[in-house]
XYZ file of C-alpha atoms in Angstrom:
511
model
C 85.666 9.095 58.622
C 83.946 8.505 61.720
C 80.962 5.788 62.146
C 77.875 7.020 60.931
C 74.594 5.213 62.075
C 71.551 6.223 60.375
C 68.439 5.248 59.081
C 66.792 5.129 55.541
C 63.145 5.944 55.223
C 61.354 2.584 53.686
C 61.084 2.519 49.685
C 57.628 3.301 48.339
C 56.114 1.368 45.439
C 53.784 2.409 43.041
C 50.419 0.436 42.353
C 47.133 1.227 40.168
C 45.621 4.251 39.852
C 49.331 5.789 40.627
C 48.639 5.344 44.379
C 51.749 4.648 46.740
C 52.455 2.535 49.641
C 55.282 0.694 50.928
C 53.208 -2.600 52.018
C 52.313 -4.820 48.905
C 49.867 -6.185 50.309
C 48.097 -2.859 51.629
C 48.555 -1.301 48.040
C 47.405 -4.838 46.141
C 44.437 -4.809 48.274
C 43.402 -1.072 48.215
C 44.575 -0.294 44.680
C 45.509 -3.172 42.429
C 47.833 -3.603 40.447
C 49.722 -1.310 37.757
C 47.237 -0.290 34.981
C 49.351 -0.956 31.940
C 47.877 -1.551 28.771
C 49.778 -5.096 28.358
C 47.931 -6.191 32.387
C 46.722 -9.450 31.228
C 42.997 -9.891 31.425
C 43.000 -13.476 31.367
C 45.778 -16.354 32.046
C 45.858 -19.419 30.640
C 47.017 -22.023 32.482
C 48.540 -26.007 31.991
C 48.679 -27.794 34.550
C 50.660 -31.309 35.019
C 50.376 -33.889 37.608
C 49.063 -37.167 38.870
C 45.316 -37.762 39.108
C 45.162 -36.341 42.680
C 47.476 -33.855 41.797
C 44.990 -32.392 39.032
C 42.138 -32.768 41.073
C 43.819 -30.935 44.051
C 44.464 -27.959 41.646
C 41.263 -27.925 40.465
C 39.990 -27.204 44.085
C 42.926 -24.937 44.078
C 42.022 -22.765 41.249
C 38.414 -22.765 43.046
C 39.847 -21.156 46.016
C 42.388 -19.063 45.076
C 38.513 -16.583 43.834
C 37.391 -16.865 46.915
C 38.243 -14.937 50.232
C 40.142 -16.342 52.322
C 40.632 -15.310 56.635
C 44.057 -14.327 57.831
C 46.330 -15.449 60.604
C 45.136 -13.430 63.488
C 48.421 -12.706 65.163
C 47.667 -8.850 65.432
C 50.343 -7.878 62.716
C 49.271 -6.104 60.003
C 52.006 -8.340 58.176
C 48.453 -10.642 57.836
C 45.697 -9.350 55.519
C 42.437 -10.976 54.378
C 43.360 -12.534 50.954
C 40.047 -10.992 49.102
C 40.325 -13.734 45.338
C 42.775 -13.853 42.673
C 40.305 -11.819 40.492
C 39.421 -9.103 43.064
C 43.256 -8.045 43.418
C 44.624 -8.452 39.830
C 41.572 -7.742 37.690
C 42.652 -10.947 35.756
C 41.142 -14.313 35.486
C 42.037 -17.907 35.851
C 39.433 -20.410 34.412
C 38.285 -23.049 36.929
C 38.880 -25.628 34.709
C 42.155 -25.180 33.011
C 43.289 -25.157 29.216
C 45.129 -27.762 29.276
C 45.467 -30.885 31.894
C 48.272 -33.136 31.476
C 47.689 -36.688 33.330
C 51.154 -38.265 34.924
C 50.789 -42.213 36.282
C 51.393 -41.902 39.486
C 52.745 -45.454 39.141
C 55.484 -44.735 36.575
C 56.393 -41.524 39.025
C 56.666 -43.586 41.894
C 58.861 -46.280 39.979
C 61.278 -43.696 38.498
C 61.609 -41.672 41.624
C 63.015 -44.949 43.701
C 65.874 -46.125 41.320
C 68.598 -46.852 43.262
C 70.607 -43.408 42.059
C 69.747 -40.304 42.189
C 71.297 -39.330 39.396
C 69.456 -41.722 37.320
C 66.001 -41.873 39.154
C 65.553 -37.705 39.133
C 66.406 -37.583 35.643
C 64.003 -40.153 34.755
C 61.070 -38.465 36.595
C 61.895 -35.528 35.891
C 61.457 -36.508 31.758
C 58.254 -37.629 32.411
C 57.036 -33.938 33.247
C 59.099 -32.495 30.708
C 57.681 -35.033 27.865
C 54.575 -34.044 29.188
C 54.467 -30.326 28.664
C 56.357 -30.549 25.267
C 54.021 -33.020 24.045
C 51.199 -30.491 24.781
C 52.887 -27.319 23.118
C 50.273 -26.241 20.939
C 49.799 -22.429 19.804
C 46.116 -22.852 19.183
C 45.616 -23.216 22.699
C 48.666 -21.247 23.767
C 49.602 -21.401 27.742
C 51.187 -18.574 29.656
C 51.703 -20.694 32.776
C 52.638 -24.201 33.125
C 51.522 -25.685 36.898
C 53.686 -28.707 37.952
C 52.428 -30.300 40.490
C 54.172 -32.614 42.349
C 53.572 -35.364 45.147
C 55.462 -35.263 48.197
C 57.456 -37.677 47.504
C 59.168 -36.305 44.428
C 60.335 -33.411 46.690
C 61.859 -35.549 49.526
C 63.180 -38.145 47.294
C 64.389 -35.313 44.037
C 67.286 -33.586 46.189
C 70.584 -34.390 46.043
C 71.267 -35.893 49.307
C 68.037 -37.544 49.651
C 68.161 -41.051 50.370
C 65.480 -44.032 49.527
C 64.777 -46.366 51.622
C 66.652 -49.890 51.048
C 63.029 -51.607 51.132
C 62.063 -49.044 48.788
C 65.014 -49.057 46.344
C 64.595 -50.223 42.882
C 67.644 -51.349 40.340
C 69.416 -49.511 38.698
C 69.496 -50.119 35.307
C 72.779 -47.717 35.094
C 75.989 -49.909 33.651
C 78.584 -47.599 35.718
C 78.803 -46.617 38.972
C 79.447 -42.593 40.043
C 83.062 -42.903 40.602
C 83.384 -45.154 37.265
C 81.536 -42.133 35.372
C 83.301 -39.117 36.830
C 86.482 -40.742 35.236
C 84.850 -41.530 32.006
C 83.660 -37.883 31.932
C 87.087 -36.625 32.902
C 88.610 -37.987 29.516
C 89.007 -42.049 30.263
C 86.389 -43.243 28.294
C 85.152 -47.135 28.003
C 85.405 -49.234 25.559
C 81.790 -50.204 25.569
C 79.472 -47.410 24.496
C 76.895 -48.458 26.488
C 78.875 -47.086 29.474
C 79.748 -43.746 27.698
C 75.881 -43.469 27.095
C 75.444 -44.135 30.649
C 77.877 -41.737 32.168
C 76.070 -39.067 30.905
C 73.445 -38.911 33.177
C 75.918 -37.754 35.776
C 75.857 -34.613 34.010
C 72.546 -33.931 35.121
C 72.211 -32.228 38.561
C 70.411 -34.364 41.119
C 67.590 -31.619 41.616
C 64.184 -31.922 40.330
C 63.369 -28.461 40.708
C 66.349 -26.773 39.216
C 66.642 -30.017 36.307
C 62.965 -29.722 35.069
C 63.304 -25.907 34.750
C 66.914 -26.099 33.146
C 65.742 -28.629 30.680
C 62.907 -26.528 29.580
C 64.588 -23.337 28.960
C 65.246 -24.456 24.968
C 61.811 -24.470 24.445
C 60.527 -21.321 23.920
C 58.091 -19.188 26.156
C 57.286 -22.166 28.590
C 57.192 -20.261 32.097
C 57.116 -22.856 35.043
C 55.673 -22.767 38.880
C 56.062 -25.890 40.611
C 53.843 -26.733 43.652
C 53.406 -29.479 45.942
C 50.373 -31.396 46.466
C 50.641 -30.761 50.509
C 50.601 -27.075 49.754
C 47.374 -27.355 47.959
C 45.731 -29.047 50.178
C 46.459 -26.462 53.078
C 45.464 -24.002 50.460
C 42.196 -26.238 50.230
C 41.218 -26.696 53.844
C 42.288 -23.687 55.133
C 44.019 -24.967 57.857
C 47.781 -25.396 58.444
C 48.943 -29.184 59.049
C 51.971 -29.037 61.427
C 51.845 -32.789 61.151
C 53.273 -33.330 57.571
C 55.481 -30.345 56.773
C 55.935 -26.226 58.563
C 53.487 -23.639 55.905
C 52.059 -20.402 55.862
C 48.708 -19.727 56.681
C 46.397 -20.099 53.840
C 45.746 -16.439 53.323
C 49.622 -15.973 53.384
C 49.760 -18.876 50.496
C 47.165 -17.524 48.340
C 49.077 -14.190 48.035
C 52.411 -15.365 47.335
C 50.942 -18.257 44.960
C 48.895 -15.304 42.931
C 51.780 -12.773 42.810
C 54.265 -14.707 41.258
C 50.723 -16.333 39.012
C 50.237 -12.282 38.238
C 53.826 -12.022 37.247
C 54.879 -15.303 35.510
C 51.502 -14.288 33.130
C 52.499 -11.032 32.126
C 51.578 -8.470 34.644
C 53.950 -6.476 37.270
C 51.993 -6.065 40.507
C 54.165 -2.754 41.303
C 56.989 -1.032 40.687
C 59.226 1.258 42.525
C 58.069 4.633 42.947
C 61.285 7.246 43.809
C 63.629 5.140 41.298
C 66.492 7.225 39.925
C 65.766 7.924 36.022
C 67.803 6.099 33.770
C 69.569 3.066 35.923
C 70.059 -0.182 35.392
C 70.794 -2.692 37.997
C 73.270 -6.173 37.379
C 73.735 -9.066 39.607
C 76.373 -11.310 38.524
C 76.149 -15.437 38.866
C 78.447 -17.902 38.868
C 78.403 -21.920 39.904
C 80.680 -24.656 38.558
C 79.519 -27.273 36.757
C 79.290 -30.952 38.648
C 81.565 -32.114 36.265
C 83.980 -30.152 36.986
C 87.404 -31.263 37.770
C 90.701 -30.307 39.911
C 92.488 -28.986 36.702
C 89.470 -26.921 34.978
C 87.446 -25.985 37.681
C 84.410 -24.924 34.561
C 81.753 -22.249 35.740
C 78.824 -20.810 34.082
C 78.751 -17.103 34.034
C 75.119 -14.888 33.953
C 73.937 -11.690 34.575
C 70.419 -10.578 36.192
C 69.706 -7.037 34.755
C 67.140 -5.731 36.482
C 65.017 -2.035 35.628
C 62.505 -0.026 38.379
C 59.397 -1.575 36.903
C 60.672 -5.135 38.230
C 61.338 -6.345 34.984
C 63.920 -9.187 35.104
C 66.802 -10.584 31.907
C 69.163 -13.357 32.519
C 72.261 -13.444 30.343
C 74.218 -16.930 30.185
C 77.883 -16.355 29.318
C 80.290 -18.665 27.800
C 81.382 -21.401 30.388
C 85.156 -20.630 31.271
C 88.042 -21.409 33.980
C 86.605 -17.830 36.225
C 86.853 -20.019 39.202
C 90.416 -19.139 41.449
C 91.163 -22.344 43.677
C 93.707 -19.957 45.763
C 91.231 -16.796 46.742
C 88.064 -19.341 46.180
C 86.584 -16.445 44.553
C 84.848 -16.003 40.597
C 86.291 -13.283 38.512
C 85.856 -12.596 34.630
C 88.482 -12.111 32.115
C 88.746 -8.493 30.775
C 86.987 -9.715 27.551
C 84.021 -11.909 28.878
C 83.285 -8.772 31.262
C 83.145 -6.440 27.920
C 81.026 -8.943 26.184
C 78.570 -9.617 29.096
C 78.208 -5.654 29.894
C 77.822 -4.693 26.021
C 74.929 -7.291 25.965
C 73.166 -5.802 28.843
C 73.500 -2.075 27.420
C 71.869 -3.465 24.155
C 68.987 -5.007 25.834
C 68.777 -1.711 27.751
C 68.379 0.330 24.356
C 66.249 -1.656 22.905
C 63.773 -1.288 26.284
C 64.515 2.641 26.369
C 61.819 4.339 24.620
C 64.758 6.752 22.944
C 67.024 3.556 22.302
C 69.753 5.377 24.530
C 72.167 3.367 27.230
C 71.536 3.824 30.801
C 73.283 7.029 32.563
C 74.209 4.708 35.860
C 75.121 0.969 35.793
C 75.633 -0.597 39.208
C 76.779 -4.283 39.228
C 76.471 -6.415 42.140
C 78.445 -9.381 43.159
C 79.485 -11.533 46.198
C 83.463 -11.056 45.721
C 85.686 -7.931 45.172
C 85.753 -7.043 41.586
C 89.361 -7.031 40.130
C 90.791 -4.288 37.834
C 90.599 -6.460 34.469
C 86.870 -6.898 35.427
C 86.341 -3.187 35.450
C 88.225 -2.313 32.890
C 86.204 -4.840 30.731
C 82.810 -3.127 32.264
C 83.878 0.092 31.309
C 84.401 -0.527 27.924
C 81.512 -2.289 27.422
C 79.078 0.598 28.383
C 81.714 3.836 27.302
C 78.850 6.223 27.632
C 77.283 4.862 31.229
C 78.275 5.657 34.765
C 80.018 1.741 36.230
C 80.212 1.414 39.892
C 80.702 -2.383 41.260
C 79.473 -3.611 44.199
C 80.752 -6.142 46.676
C 77.561 -7.557 48.803
C 77.483 -10.225 51.621
C 75.752 -11.120 54.903
C 77.877 -10.627 58.096
C 77.001 -13.710 60.598
C 79.323 -12.093 63.031
C 78.009 -8.832 63.919
C 75.273 -7.557 65.297
C 73.235 -4.332 66.891
C 71.052 -4.607 70.135
C 68.468 -1.879 70.404
C 67.560 -0.456 73.606
C 64.069 -1.499 73.597
C 62.284 -4.857 73.273
C 61.908 -5.046 69.741
C 64.688 -5.665 67.137
C 67.057 -3.172 64.977
C 64.770 -1.545 62.691
C 65.038 -2.755 58.788
C 66.728 0.174 57.203
C 69.063 1.183 59.333
C 72.909 1.902 58.282
C 75.857 1.814 59.523
C 78.527 3.603 57.748
C 82.275 2.669 58.315
C 84.010 5.036 56.072
C 83.379 6.299 52.508
C 83.010 3.369 50.603
C 81.974 0.640 53.137
C 79.082 0.093 55.615
C 76.649 -2.474 57.022
C 72.827 -2.237 55.916
C 69.761 -3.461 58.181
C 67.809 -5.036 55.428
C 65.775 -7.133 57.808
C 64.552 -5.692 61.047
C 61.609 -4.910 63.027
C 58.741 -2.797 61.047
C 56.953 -0.485 62.361
C 54.087 0.000 59.812
C 53.532 -3.700 60.480
C 53.972 -3.974 64.092
C 56.459 -6.946 63.867
C 59.465 -8.451 63.167
C 59.059 -10.987 60.195
C 61.643 -13.392 61.626
C 63.043 -15.698 64.448
C 67.014 -14.919 64.371
C 68.482 -11.676 65.517
C 68.684 -9.610 62.303
C 71.840 -9.965 60.676
C 73.176 -6.886 58.058
C 74.524 -7.286 54.366
C 78.031 -5.630 54.278
C 78.132 -3.093 51.561
C 81.439 -2.077 49.763
C 82.236 -0.202 46.688
C 84.651 -1.574 44.986
C 84.829 0.476 42.245
C 83.291 3.623 40.576
C 82.829 6.875 43.096
C 79.233 6.843 43.816
C 78.029 7.885 46.982
C 77.524 5.430 49.685
C 74.261 6.164 50.983
C 72.832 6.074 47.518
C 74.213 2.906 46.951
C 72.187 1.370 50.346
C 69.040 3.254 49.272
C 69.493 1.452 46.081
C 70.135 -1.903 47.647
C 67.030 -1.020 50.077
C 64.792 -0.196 47.468
C 65.875 -3.635 45.327
C 64.534 -6.023 48.436
C 61.251 -4.855 47.318
C 60.839 -6.665 43.982
C 60.770 -10.096 44.853
C 57.577 -10.926 42.756
C 57.824 -14.610 43.758
C 56.302 -13.426 47.297
C 53.877 -10.778 48.127
C 55.985 -10.047 51.645
C 56.977 -6.940 52.845
C 60.463 -6.913 51.648
C 63.129 -9.578 51.521
C 66.202 -9.385 52.849
C 68.586 -9.384 49.797
C 68.277 -7.111 46.599
C 66.328 -8.988 43.811
C 69.810 -8.633 42.137
C 71.312 -11.115 44.167
C 68.436 -12.977 45.774
C 67.637 -15.713 42.949
C 71.585 -15.734 42.140
C 72.001 -19.138 43.840
C 69.254 -20.744 42.219
C 69.987 -18.920 38.736
C 73.358 -20.891 38.980
C 72.238 -24.041 39.641
C 69.574 -23.968 37.282
C 71.997 -23.239 34.284
C 74.099 -25.925 35.492
C 71.713 -28.529 36.223
C 72.569 -29.500 32.565
C 75.144 -30.898 30.662
C 77.597 -27.706 29.285
C 77.319 -28.336 26.204
C 72.875 -27.604 26.379
C 74.059 -24.692 28.854
C 75.512 -22.418 26.570
C 75.045 -18.717 26.535
C 72.313 -17.269 23.698
C 72.719 -14.135 22.254
C 69.303 -13.340 23.219
C 68.558 -12.475 27.490
C 65.743 -14.625 28.744
C 63.017 -13.716 30.843
C 63.964 -13.921 34.924
C 60.415 -15.229 35.087
C 61.597 -18.609 33.528
C 63.983 -19.031 36.277
C 62.315 -18.622 39.465
């Protein structure tokens, strides 16, 4: 088959009053969110932070209900923010339902421990315990905001380094190297060393570890914010001296959209999605304590429907990683079990209780025959198509004009392979919201017989379901956009605490 260059129309979204727009900000601005029966009229908020963080959050909640001028750059990518209640027809209290203060001194001391694993675990514990102690059915909270000083972000990451003059002495009795030996099966004669070694089973990432440790607490939905983000929104100025941030109106659009979604609402949905179709993105991540003889990994699946509803299924940890090919693959049994759980969840949400007609499974590696057999066995009444999606760094397409290649441009190289530009110049906005020459996604139908152009249109649609921000479109489909983050959250705690649960969990708990 000859190469075929084509252009895919921009997918449309549906908003309130069944109105359509391709632009999320324009759709929400003019029509509001989906007018569903379950749309939240009021979102209850709990906030945890230092004294200064709580004060900033109170100012923020007031600023979110006010008009914010856009950045004037001549494009339609920046529009005014009318206020949270004006856009979403849902209210938030200036005085939040629950406010919990964390000691600034204790937090600063915890994050400065000499060993990163210990420091981050102790800092996370302060916030986790504060939320756990304030879970009350009489004052239920829809979304918990965790407001962190910028030093927690700076020192709360795996490769962060505390200046020697600030580092506190570690209380651990073992080094990281000795802990690895203990965890690999060479326990110490001293119980204290064995206990301390378990600290190194927790991923030294504040964001991922806090979310992972609260997954076992039913109903807790988190939004983690830095104090400097709130300062920018309140002051209405972008401070380039501290960190590079979006303009205040864009920050407000993004935070309000994710707040509405995490609070139980649906900002928009895909307008022209084919009926009875389900999309899955597979997630794999090695556990940090994996050794050379047993590279144990977690496996999960993200399921998405047209309305943007997402569910995360955690599978049983296993030896899915092949050190030779550097790829992850499920066994036939695990593939079948995972798809059976996905189809069951779909049927429970379907008005007629029927399985999907089509199931598309997205991944970053080529699915093998054993996996595909398991998928088909797990959904015998559903057409299965497996698709490999990856970003190509070695391929560019230049347009004969001053602007970059158009978003939606596709190059079909044969019946099962092609390239799709999900990033590029957007005529409706009059700009390209990016800095580098747009890179395409490589799309390959590994198994199944769906038309490639249909697959590409689906992928382009799925780039518009990122409710963690209010942007025109993402560069990756939502099935894979958060795959790395979800895998890192699942593996941020010891394997014994990340075992797969039978019931799927809401996607909003992971983003």
